[in-house]
Coordinates of C-alpha atoms in Angstrom, one line a residue:
Chain A
M1 CA 0.0 0.0 0.0
M2 CA 3.1 2.5 0.5
S3 CA 5.1 2.1 -2.8
E4 CA 2.6 2.6 -5.5
H5 CA 3.1 6.2 -6.3
L6 CA 7.0 6.5 -5.4
T7 CA 8.3 6.9 -9.0
A8 CA 8.3 10.2 -10.1
R9 CA 6.4 11.0 -13.4
P10 CA 7.0 13.9 -15.7
F11 CA 5.4 17.0 -14.6
D12 CA 2.1 17.6 -16.3
V13 CA -0.2 20.2 -14.4
E14 CA -3.3 18.9 -16.4
A15 CA -2.9 15.4 -15.2
I16 CA -2.3 16.6 -11.8
R17 CA -5.6 18.7 -12.1
A18 CA -7.5 15.9 -13.0
D19 CA -6.7 14.3 -9.7
F20 CA -8.3 16.9 -7.7
P21 CA -12.1 17.0 -7.7
A22 CA -12.7 20.1 -6.1
L23 CA -10.9 22.1 -8.6
H24 CA -13.3 21.4 -11.5
Q25 CA -16.3 23.9 -10.2
Q26 CA -17.7 27.2 -11.0
V27 CA -17.7 30.1 -8.3
H28 CA -20.1 32.9 -9.1
G29 CA -20.5 31.9 -12.8
H30 CA -16.4 31.7 -13.0
P31 CA -14.0 28.8 -13.1
L32 CA -12.6 28.4 -9.5
V33 CA -9.2 29.7 -9.2
Y34 CA -7.9 28.6 -6.1
L35 CA -4.9 30.6 -4.6
D36 CA -5.6 30.4 -0.9
N37 CA -3.3 26.9 -0.5
A38 CA -1.4 28.6 2.5
A39 CA -4.9 28.4 4.5
T40 CA -5.4 24.8 2.9
T41 CA -4.8 22.8 0.0
Q42 CA -7.3 20.8 -2.0
K43 CA -7.3 17.1 -1.9
P44 CA -6.2 14.5 -4.5
R45 CA -8.7 11.7 -5.2
T46 CA -6.3 9.0 -3.5
V47 CA -6.5 11.0 -0.2
I48 CA -10.1 11.2 -0.5
D49 CA -10.2 7.4 -1.4
A50 CA -7.9 6.5 1.5
V51 CA -10.3 8.3 4.1
R52 CA -13.5 6.5 2.7
G53 CA -11.7 3.2 2.3
F54 CA -11.1 3.3 5.8
Y55 CA -14.6 3.7 6.9
E56 CA -15.8 1.3 4.0
N57 CA -13.4 -1.5 4.6
D58 CA -11.4 -1.4 7.6
C59 CA -13.2 0.8 10.3
S60 CA -12.0 -0.4 13.7
N61 CA -9.8 0.8 16.6
V62 CA -6.0 0.5 16.5
H63 CA -3.6 -1.2 18.8
R64 CA -6.1 -3.3 20.7
G65 CA -8.4 -5.7 18.8
V66 CA -7.5 -9.1 17.9
H67 CA -9.8 -9.3 15.0
A68 CA -8.9 -8.9 11.6
L69 CA -10.4 -5.3 11.0
S70 CA -8.3 -3.9 13.9
Q71 CA -5.2 -5.4 12.8
R72 CA -5.7 -4.0 9.2
A73 CA -6.5 -0.5 10.8
T74 CA -3.3 -0.7 13.1
V75 CA -1.0 -1.8 10.3
A76 CA -2.2 1.0 7.9
Y77 CA -2.0 3.5 11.0
E78 CA 1.7 2.6 11.7
S79 CA 2.5 2.2 8.2
S80 CA 1.3 5.8 7.8
R81 CA 3.9 6.8 10.5
T82 CA 6.6 5.2 8.5
V83 CA 5.7 7.2 5.4
I84 CA 5.9 10.5 7.1
K85 CA 9.0 9.4 8.9
N86 CA 10.8 8.5 5.7
H87 CA 9.1 11.7 4.0
V88 CA 11.0 14.0 6.6
G89 CA 14.1 11.9 6.8
A90 CA 13.6 10.8 10.3
R91 CA 15.7 8.0 11.6
D92 CA 13.0 6.1 13.4
S93 CA 9.1 6.1 13.2
R94 CA 9.1 6.3 16.9
E95 CA 10.2 9.9 16.4
I96 CA 6.9 10.8 14.6
V97 CA 4.0 11.6 17.0
F98 CA 0.6 12.3 15.5
T99 CA -1.1 15.1 16.7
R100 CA -4.4 17.1 15.7
S101 CA -2.3 20.0 14.0
T102 CA 0.7 22.0 13.8
T103 CA -0.5 23.9 16.7
E104 CA -1.1 20.8 18.7
S105 CA 2.4 19.7 18.0
I106 CA 3.9 22.8 19.2
N107 CA 2.0 22.9 22.4
L108 CA 3.0 19.5 23.0
V109 CA 6.7 20.6 23.1
A110 CA 5.8 23.6 25.0
H111 CA 4.1 21.7 27.7
S112 CA 5.9 18.5 27.8
F113 CA 9.5 19.4 26.9
V114 CA 10.1 23.1 27.7
R115 CA 7.7 23.8 30.7
P116 CA 9.5 21.3 33.1
R117 CA 13.0 23.1 32.2
L118 CA 11.8 26.6 32.4
K119 CA 12.3 29.0 35.4
E120 CA 12.0 32.6 36.0
G121 CA 14.2 34.9 34.4
D122 CA 15.0 32.1 31.5
E123 CA 14.0 33.0 27.7
V124 CA 12.1 31.6 24.9
L125 CA 13.2 33.0 21.6
I126 CA 11.0 33.4 18.5
T127 CA 10.9 35.5 15.6
T128 CA 8.8 38.5 14.6
M129 CA 7.2 36.5 11.4
E130 CA 5.8 33.6 13.6
H131 CA 2.1 32.4 13.2
H132 CA 0.2 32.8 16.3
S133 CA 0.5 29.0 16.9
N134 CA 4.1 29.6 17.4
I135 CA 3.5 32.9 19.8
V136 CA 0.7 32.2 21.9
P137 CA 1.8 28.8 23.6
W138 CA 5.2 30.5 24.6
Q139 CA 3.6 33.6 25.8
L140 CA 1.3 31.5 28.0
L141 CA 4.2 29.3 29.0
C142 CA 6.3 32.6 30.1
Q143 CA 3.4 34.0 31.8
Q144 CA 3.1 30.9 34.0
T145 CA 6.8 30.6 34.7
G146 CA 8.1 34.0 34.7
A147 CA 10.3 33.2 31.9
K148 CA 10.7 35.9 29.2
L149 CA 9.5 36.0 25.4
R150 CA 12.1 37.3 23.2
V151 CA 11.6 38.1 19.7
V152 CA 14.1 38.3 16.7
P153 CA 13.5 41.3 14.6
I154 CA 13.0 41.1 11.0
S155 CA 14.1 43.4 8.1
D156 CA 11.9 45.7 5.8
E157 CA 12.4 42.9 3.3
G158 CA 11.0 40.4 5.5
E159 CA 14.2 38.6 6.4
I160 CA 15.3 37.4 9.9
I161 CA 18.1 39.7 10.9
M162 CA 20.8 37.2 11.7
E163 CA 23.1 39.3 13.8
E164 CA 20.3 40.1 16.1
Y165 CA 19.3 36.5 16.3
A166 CA 22.9 35.6 17.3
K167 CA 23.0 38.3 19.7
L168 CA 19.7 37.1 21.3
L169 CA 20.9 33.6 21.9
N170 CA 22.2 33.3 25.5
D171 CA 22.7 31.1 28.6
R172 CA 19.2 31.6 29.4
T173 CA 17.7 31.0 26.3
R174 CA 15.7 27.4 26.7
I175 CA 14.3 26.8 23.3
V176 CA 14.1 28.7 19.8
G177 CA 10.9 28.6 18.1
V178 CA 11.0 29.6 14.2
V179 CA 9.2 29.4 11.2
H180 CA 10.4 27.4 8.2
I181 CA 8.4 29.3 5.6
S182 CA 6.5 32.4 6.9
N183 CA 2.7 31.9 6.0
A184 CA 2.2 35.6 5.7
L185 CA 5.4 36.6 3.9
G186 CA 6.6 33.6 2.1
T187 CA 10.1 34.0 3.6
V188 CA 12.0 30.8 3.6
N189 CA 14.2 31.2 6.8
P190 CA 17.7 29.9 7.1
V191 CA 16.8 27.5 9.5
K192 CA 19.7 25.2 9.2
D193 CA 22.2 28.1 10.0
M194 CA 19.8 29.1 12.8
I195 CA 19.9 25.8 14.3
Q196 CA 23.6 25.4 14.1
L197 CA 24.1 28.6 15.8
A198 CA 21.7 27.5 18.7
H199 CA 23.2 24.2 18.9
E200 CA 26.6 26.1 19.6
Q201 CA 25.2 27.3 23.0
G202 CA 23.2 23.9 23.6
I203 CA 19.9 25.5 22.8
P204 CA 17.1 23.1 21.3
V205 CA 15.2 24.4 18.2
L206 CA 11.6 23.6 17.3
V207 CA 10.9 24.6 13.5
D208 CA 7.4 25.3 12.5
G209 CA 7.2 23.4 9.2
A210 CA 3.5 23.8 8.4
Q211 CA 4.1 25.9 5.4
A212 CA 7.4 24.4 4.3
L213 CA 6.3 20.6 3.7
P214 CA 4.2 21.3 0.6
H215 CA 6.9 23.4 -1.1
L216 CA 10.6 22.2 0.0
P217 CA 12.0 18.9 0.3
V218 CA 12.5 18.7 4.3
D219 CA 15.2 16.3 6.1
V220 CA 15.1 16.7 9.6
Q221 CA 18.4 15.0 10.2
D222 CA 20.0 17.5 7.7
L223 CA 18.6 20.4 9.5
D224 CA 19.4 18.8 12.9
C225 CA 16.4 20.5 14.3
D226 CA 15.0 19.1 17.5
F227 CA 11.5 19.2 16.8
Y228 CA 9.7 19.7 13.5
A229 CA 6.2 20.5 13.6
F230 CA 3.6 20.1 10.7
S231 CA 0.2 19.3 9.5
A232 CA -1.4 17.3 6.9
H233 CA -4.1 19.6 5.5
K234 CA -1.5 22.1 4.1
V235 CA 0.2 19.3 2.0
Y236 CA -2.9 18.0 0.3
G237 CA -3.8 15.8 3.3
P238 CA -7.0 15.9 5.6
T239 CA -7.6 18.5 8.3
G240 CA -7.4 17.6 11.9
I241 CA -4.4 15.7 11.8
G242 CA -0.7 16.8 12.2
A243 CA 2.6 15.4 13.3
L244 CA 5.6 16.3 15.5
Y245 CA 9.0 15.0 14.7
G246 CA 11.0 15.1 18.0
K247 CA 14.7 13.6 18.3
R248 CA 14.2 10.2 20.2
A249 CA 16.2 11.2 23.2
H250 CA 14.0 14.1 23.8
L251 CA 10.9 12.4 23.4
L252 CA 12.2 9.9 25.9
E253 CA 12.7 12.7 28.4
M254 CA 9.3 14.2 27.9
T255 CA 6.2 13.7 30.4
P256 CA 2.7 12.8 29.0
Y257 CA 0.9 16.1 27.7
Q258 CA -2.7 14.5 27.7
S259 CA -3.4 11.0 29.3
G260 CA -6.0 8.3 29.1
G261 CA -6.1 5.4 26.8
D262 CA -3.6 4.1 24.3
M263 CA -0.7 5.8 26.0
I264 CA -0.6 3.4 28.8
L265 CA 0.7 -0.1 29.4
S266 CA -1.2 -1.0 32.6
V267 CA -3.4 1.0 34.8
T268 CA -4.4 0.3 38.3
F269 CA -6.0 2.6 40.9
D270 CA -2.7 3.0 42.5
E271 CA -0.5 3.5 39.7
T272 CA -0.2 3.7 35.9
H273 CA 2.6 2.2 33.5
F274 CA 2.9 4.4 30.7
N275 CA 3.6 3.4 27.0
E276 CA 6.7 4.4 25.2
P277 CA 6.9 7.6 22.8
P278 CA 5.4 8.1 20.4
H279 CA 2.3 6.4 21.9
L280 CA 2.8 8.1 25.1
F281 CA 1.8 11.5 23.6
E282 CA -1.4 10.0 21.6
A283 CA -3.8 9.4 24.4
G284 CA -7.5 8.4 23.2
T285 CA -8.6 7.0 19.9
P286 CA -6.5 8.7 17.2
N287 CA -7.5 10.2 13.9
I288 CA -6.8 6.9 11.8
E289 CA -8.5 7.8 8.7
G290 CA -6.6 11.1 9.0
A291 CA -3.3 9.4 9.4
L292 CA -4.0 7.1 6.3
G293 CA -4.9 10.3 4.3
F294 CA -1.9 12.1 5.5
A295 CA 0.4 9.1 4.1
K296 CA -1.4 9.3 1.0
A297 CA -0.9 13.0 0.5
L298 CA 2.8 12.4 1.0
E299 CA 2.9 9.8 -1.5
Y300 CA 1.1 12.1 -4.0
L301 CA 3.6 14.7 -3.5
Q302 CA 6.4 12.2 -3.9
S303 CA 4.6 11.1 -7.1
V304 CA 4.9 14.2 -8.6
G305 CA 8.0 15.0 -7.2
I306 CA 9.1 17.6 -4.9
E307 CA 11.6 19.2 -6.9
A308 CA 9.5 19.3 -10.0
T309 CA 6.8 21.0 -7.7
Q310 CA 9.4 23.5 -6.6
A311 CA 10.4 24.5 -9.8
H312 CA 6.7 24.8 -10.9
E313 CA 6.0 26.9 -7.7
K314 CA 8.8 29.0 -8.4
H315 CA 7.8 29.8 -11.8
L316 CA 4.2 30.6 -10.6
L317 CA 5.7 33.0 -7.8
D318 CA 8.2 34.8 -10.3
Q319 CA 5.2 35.3 -12.7
A320 CA 2.7 36.3 -10.0
T321 CA 5.1 39.0 -8.5
E322 CA 5.9 40.4 -11.8
A323 CA 2.3 40.5 -12.9
V324 CA 0.7 41.7 -9.7
L325 CA 3.4 44.5 -9.5
E326 CA 2.0 45.8 -12.9
V327 CA -1.4 46.6 -11.5
P328 CA -1.4 50.3 -10.4
G329 CA -0.8 50.9 -6.5
I330 CA 0.3 47.7 -5.6
R331 CA 2.9 47.1 -3.1
L332 CA 4.3 43.9 -1.9
V333 CA 4.6 42.9 1.7
G334 CA 7.7 40.7 2.0
R335 CA 10.5 40.9 -0.6
A336 CA 12.8 38.4 1.1
R337 CA 15.6 37.0 -1.4
Q338 CA 14.2 33.2 -0.7
R339 CA 10.5 32.9 -0.8
A340 CA 8.1 30.0 -1.7
G341 CA 4.6 29.4 -1.9
A342 CA 2.8 32.8 -1.1
L343 CA 2.5 36.4 -2.4
S344 CA 1.3 39.0 0.1
F345 CA 0.5 42.5 -1.0
V346 CA -1.6 45.7 -0.5
M347 CA -3.3 48.0 -2.9
E348 CA -3.2 51.7 -2.2
G349 CA -6.4 53.1 -0.7
I350 CA -8.3 49.9 -1.0
H351 CA -8.8 47.5 2.1
P352 CA -7.7 43.8 1.5
H353 CA -11.4 42.5 2.4
D354 CA -12.9 44.6 -0.3
I355 CA -10.3 43.1 -2.6
G356 CA -10.8 39.7 -1.6
T357 CA -14.7 40.1 -2.1
I358 CA -14.3 41.4 -5.5
L359 CA -11.8 38.6 -6.4
D360 CA -14.2 36.0 -5.1
Q361 CA -17.0 37.5 -7.5
E362 CA -14.6 36.5 -10.2
G363 CA -14.1 32.9 -9.1
V364 CA -10.6 33.8 -7.5
A365 CA -10.0 32.6 -4.2
V366 CA -7.4 34.3 -2.1
R367 CA -7.0 35.2 1.7
A368 CA -7.6 38.7 2.7
G369 CA -6.6 39.3 6.5
H370 CA -4.0 39.3 9.0
H371 CA -3.1 35.4 8.3
C372 CA -3.0 34.8 11.9
A373 CA 0.5 36.3 12.1
Q374 CA -0.8 39.8 13.7
P375 CA 2.6 40.8 15.2
V376 CA 4.2 40.7 11.6
M377 CA 1.3 42.9 10.3
Q378 CA 2.2 45.3 13.3
R379 CA 5.7 45.2 11.8
Y380 CA 4.6 46.8 8.5
K381 CA 2.1 48.9 10.2
L382 CA -1.0 47.0 8.4
S383 CA -4.0 45.4 9.5
A384 CA -4.3 43.0 6.7
T385 CA -2.8 42.1 3.4
V386 CA -4.0 40.2 0.4
R387 CA -2.4 36.7 0.0
A388 CA -2.2 34.5 -3.1
S389 CA -0.6 31.2 -2.3
F390 CA 0.4 28.5 -4.6
A391 CA 0.0 24.9 -5.2
L392 CA 1.2 22.3 -7.7
Y393 CA -2.0 22.3 -9.4
N394 CA -2.0 26.1 -10.1
R395 CA -1.6 27.3 -13.5
S396 CA -0.2 30.4 -15.4
D397 CA -3.7 31.2 -16.6
E398 CA -4.7 31.5 -13.0
I399 CA -2.3 34.2 -12.1
E400 CA -3.8 36.1 -15.3
A401 CA -7.2 35.5 -13.7
L402 CA -5.9 37.1 -10.5
V403 CA -4.6 40.2 -12.2
K404 CA -7.7 40.5 -14.3
G405 CA -9.6 40.6 -10.9
L406 CA -7.2 43.1 -9.4
H407 CA -8.0 45.4 -12.3
T408 CA -11.7 44.9 -11.6
V409 CA -11.0 46.1 -8.2
R410 CA -9.5 49.3 -9.5
E411 CA -12.5 49.9 -11.8
V412 CA -14.9 49.4 -9.0
F413 CA -13.1 51.7 -6.8
G414 CA -12.5 54.0 -9.5
Chain B
M1 CA -19.2 43.8 -12.4
S2 CA -23.2 44.6 -12.2
D3 CA -23.5 42.6 -9.1
L4 CA -20.7 44.2 -7.5
K5 CA -21.9 47.6 -8.0
E6 CA -24.9 46.4 -6.0
L7 CA -22.4 46.0 -3.2
Y8 CA -20.1 49.0 -3.9
K9 CA -22.8 51.6 -4.6
E10 CA -21.4 55.0 -5.4
V11 CA -22.3 56.3 -1.9
I12 CA -20.6 53.7 -0.3
L13 CA -17.4 54.4 -2.4
D14 CA -18.0 58.2 -1.7
H15 CA -18.2 57.7 2.0
N16 CA -15.2 55.4 2.1
R17 CA -13.1 57.9 0.0
N18 CA -14.4 60.9 2.2
P19 CA -15.6 59.7 5.5
R20 CA -17.8 62.3 7.4
N21 CA -17.4 63.1 11.0
C22 CA -14.1 61.3 10.9
Y23 CA -12.2 63.2 14.0
I24 CA -11.2 62.6 17.6
M25 CA -13.8 64.5 19.8
D26 CA -12.1 66.2 22.9
C27 CA -15.4 66.8 24.5
A28 CA -17.0 63.6 23.9
T29 CA -19.1 62.4 27.0
R30 CA -18.9 58.9 26.0
T31 CA -16.7 56.7 23.6
A32 CA -16.7 52.8 22.7
D33 CA -13.8 50.7 20.6
G34 CA -15.1 48.2 18.3
H35 CA -13.1 45.3 16.6
N36 CA -13.6 42.8 14.1
P37 CA -11.0 40.3 15.0
L38 CA -11.6 38.3 11.8
C39 CA -10.5 41.2 9.7
G40 CA -8.6 43.6 12.0
D41 CA -11.3 46.3 11.4
T42 CA -11.3 48.9 14.3
V43 CA -13.5 51.6 15.0
K44 CA -13.7 54.1 18.0
V45 CA -17.1 56.1 18.3
Y46 CA -17.2 59.4 20.1
L47 CA -20.5 60.8 21.4
R48 CA -21.6 64.1 23.0
I49 CA -24.9 63.5 24.5
E50 CA -27.0 66.2 25.8
D51 CA -30.3 65.7 27.8
G52 CA -30.7 62.4 25.8
I53 CA -30.0 63.9 22.5
I54 CA -26.9 63.0 20.3
E55 CA -25.7 66.4 19.9
E56 CA -22.3 65.3 18.1
I57 CA -21.0 62.3 16.8
S58 CA -17.6 61.3 15.5
F59 CA -15.2 58.4 14.6
Q60 CA -11.8 57.3 14.1
G61 CA -10.5 53.8 13.1
H62 CA -9.4 51.7 9.7
G63 CA -11.3 49.4 7.8
C64 CA -12.7 48.1 4.5
A65 CA -14.9 50.2 2.5
I66 CA -18.1 48.7 3.8
C67 CA -17.0 49.4 7.4
T68 CA -15.8 52.9 6.8
A69 CA -18.8 53.9 4.9
S70 CA -21.1 52.3 7.1
T71 CA -19.5 54.3 10.2
S72 CA -19.7 57.5 8.3
L73 CA -23.3 57.2 7.3
M74 CA -24.2 56.2 10.7
T75 CA -22.9 59.1 12.1
E76 CA -24.9 61.3 9.8
S77 CA -28.1 59.1 10.4
V78 CA -28.0 59.6 14.1
R79 CA -26.8 63.0 14.9
G80 CA -29.7 65.0 16.5
K81 CA -31.6 62.0 17.2
T82 CA -32.6 60.7 20.8
V83 CA -30.7 57.9 22.3
E84 CA -33.8 55.9 21.8
E85 CA -34.1 56.8 18.4
A86 CA -30.7 55.6 17.5
Q87 CA -31.4 52.5 19.0
G88 CA -34.3 51.9 17.0
L89 CA -32.3 52.7 13.9
F90 CA -29.9 50.1 14.8
D91 CA -32.5 47.7 15.3
E92 CA -33.9 48.5 11.8
F93 CA -30.5 48.3 10.3
H94 CA -30.3 44.7 11.6
L95 CA -33.6 43.9 10.2
M96 CA -32.6 45.2 6.9
L97 CA -29.2 43.1 6.8
T98 CA -31.2 40.0 7.5
G99 CA -34.0 40.9 5.1
V100 CA -36.9 41.3 7.5
A101 CA -37.1 45.0 6.9
E102 CA -38.0 44.7 3.3
E103 CA -41.0 42.1 4.2
Q104 CA -42.1 44.8 7.0
G105 CA -41.9 47.6 4.7
I106 CA -39.4 49.5 6.9
E107 CA -37.9 52.4 4.8
M108 CA -34.2 53.2 5.9
G109 CA -33.6 56.3 3.8
K110 CA -30.0 56.4 2.6
L111 CA -29.0 53.7 4.8
M112 CA -30.7 51.5 2.2
V113 CA -27.4 51.4 0.3
F114 CA -26.3 48.7 2.7
E115 CA -29.0 46.5 1.5
G116 CA -26.6 44.7 -1.0
V117 CA -24.5 43.6 1.9
R118 CA -26.9 40.9 2.8
E119 CA -25.8 38.9 -0.1
Y120 CA -22.4 38.6 1.2
P121 CA -22.9 37.1 4.5
V122 CA -19.2 37.2 5.6
R123 CA -19.4 41.1 5.2
V124 CA -22.4 41.9 7.3
K125 CA -20.1 42.3 10.2
C126 CA -18.2 44.9 8.4
A127 CA -21.5 46.8 8.2
T128 CA -22.5 46.4 11.7
L129 CA -19.6 47.0 13.7
A130 CA -20.1 50.7 13.8
W131 CA -23.5 50.1 15.1
H132 CA -22.6 47.8 17.7
T133 CA -20.0 50.2 18.7
L134 CA -22.5 53.1 18.8
H135 CA -24.9 50.8 21.1
A136 CA -22.1 50.0 23.5
A137 CA -21.1 53.8 23.7
M138 CA -24.8 54.7 24.5
E139 CA -25.0 52.1 27.1
E140 CA -21.7 53.1 28.8
K141 CA -20.2 49.6 28.2
K142 CA -16.6 49.4 29.4
E143 CA -15.3 46.5 27.5
N144 CA -14.3 46.4 23.9
V145 CA -17.1 45.4 21.2
S146 CA -15.9 42.3 19.4
T147 CA -18.0 41.2 16.2
E148 CA -17.1 37.5 17.2

């Protein structure tokens, strides 16, 4: 069940589009142009079939039944973990913990790894361009422990200022949290260099990889990150399932985050013997069909080829950057040298929400808002931007539709 | 394009470009802050109420065209009205955006330009933020108003 898609095929955007049922619809009388992929991606048929197939054939609980269905479900669930482990280059499947989301993965690290070692006066270091999911858990933890949240500044172009980062690392820093690709700016951060700098001082690093997985080859061993948090739905998989990669030695040190069934070996009213990681962190019946869909999504991406995807998306991003800038009054927000996936911009005198509504009327789906990254909006003195974000199934003519829509915005507002 | 003109009527675009009564009022007797966390729209409403009459109303803030125009037109509509009359207008405005006003034959005057907003459910909050904030100011509520 794992290897049917592993051989890369020639990149053919029409063939790819045929795999995504939701792309073939009309919105307000126009063909759907889906450019909100950083919010969530559409799902290929193989993922939809895997989720449905679980309920049609193998529906049962995992890790407990002796009957055939439960055994099939358990094998499929654990095989999915292996697919994920291989995709991100982990050493061992036991380093992959299933969670609900990237957010839950970060919360798990905050509560089970960082909290026990955080004292008053210690520091947690994040960057200005983090998503709320990589800010709020640390903020709460700091409030509860008396630790300080420190923030690495970014440049006007939307790049982390590495000299400042190096200065902020110190002997009170207990963890660094950094986003691999910014969902709001599209910046690809030099996480490998950042991890190396932190490790020189013995500081562990968590990378928020939610936006990176669909756009880049990710190798956690090469990065040498301590934790890598990600979710399925940003990379063509189902919603409601994510994962945390954690170095085995770290996971073995961590205490449970939630407790209950499936994370135990034996329970009496006097004491409980806990299961090992990753099961220790997967209390309760898991999102089995989500795990199956997650694996199928990664296999789909592998079948298209991550390098081919990267090249295709780079072409789209370059084309979109150039075309959008030709519309009068447009200013890009985030002009980092290394960008992927998303293009954020504002239009002089016109609020992003009005732009979003008008584009929607032309069938073009974009995100207009703060992208759950309000501090980065504040950095640029904005309340919102328009974001067009790309996936492997987007086409050049969809960028033309976006630009045509932006001209309509100009016409409406005169 | 014609559908869009139903939403972005000339009056709305005009009030968005040149919002009326958009200033900080130093002598306000009541103020309230409103916030739409979904899109980041913020509005602060200033009132000078004397003997139960809204003698002066102004606002500051930033938001989309619907939000800005709605706030601007609201200030024009309620100035000189009693607090009760303003509250009544707020209720009717709500009825208009839910389609009930039309059934009941309620005439909203120039506020009718927002009728088109009801075809865009996610934008209804943009049009009502100012009114919720006005309501809070009249009620002298202390906490920030949120559309969520």
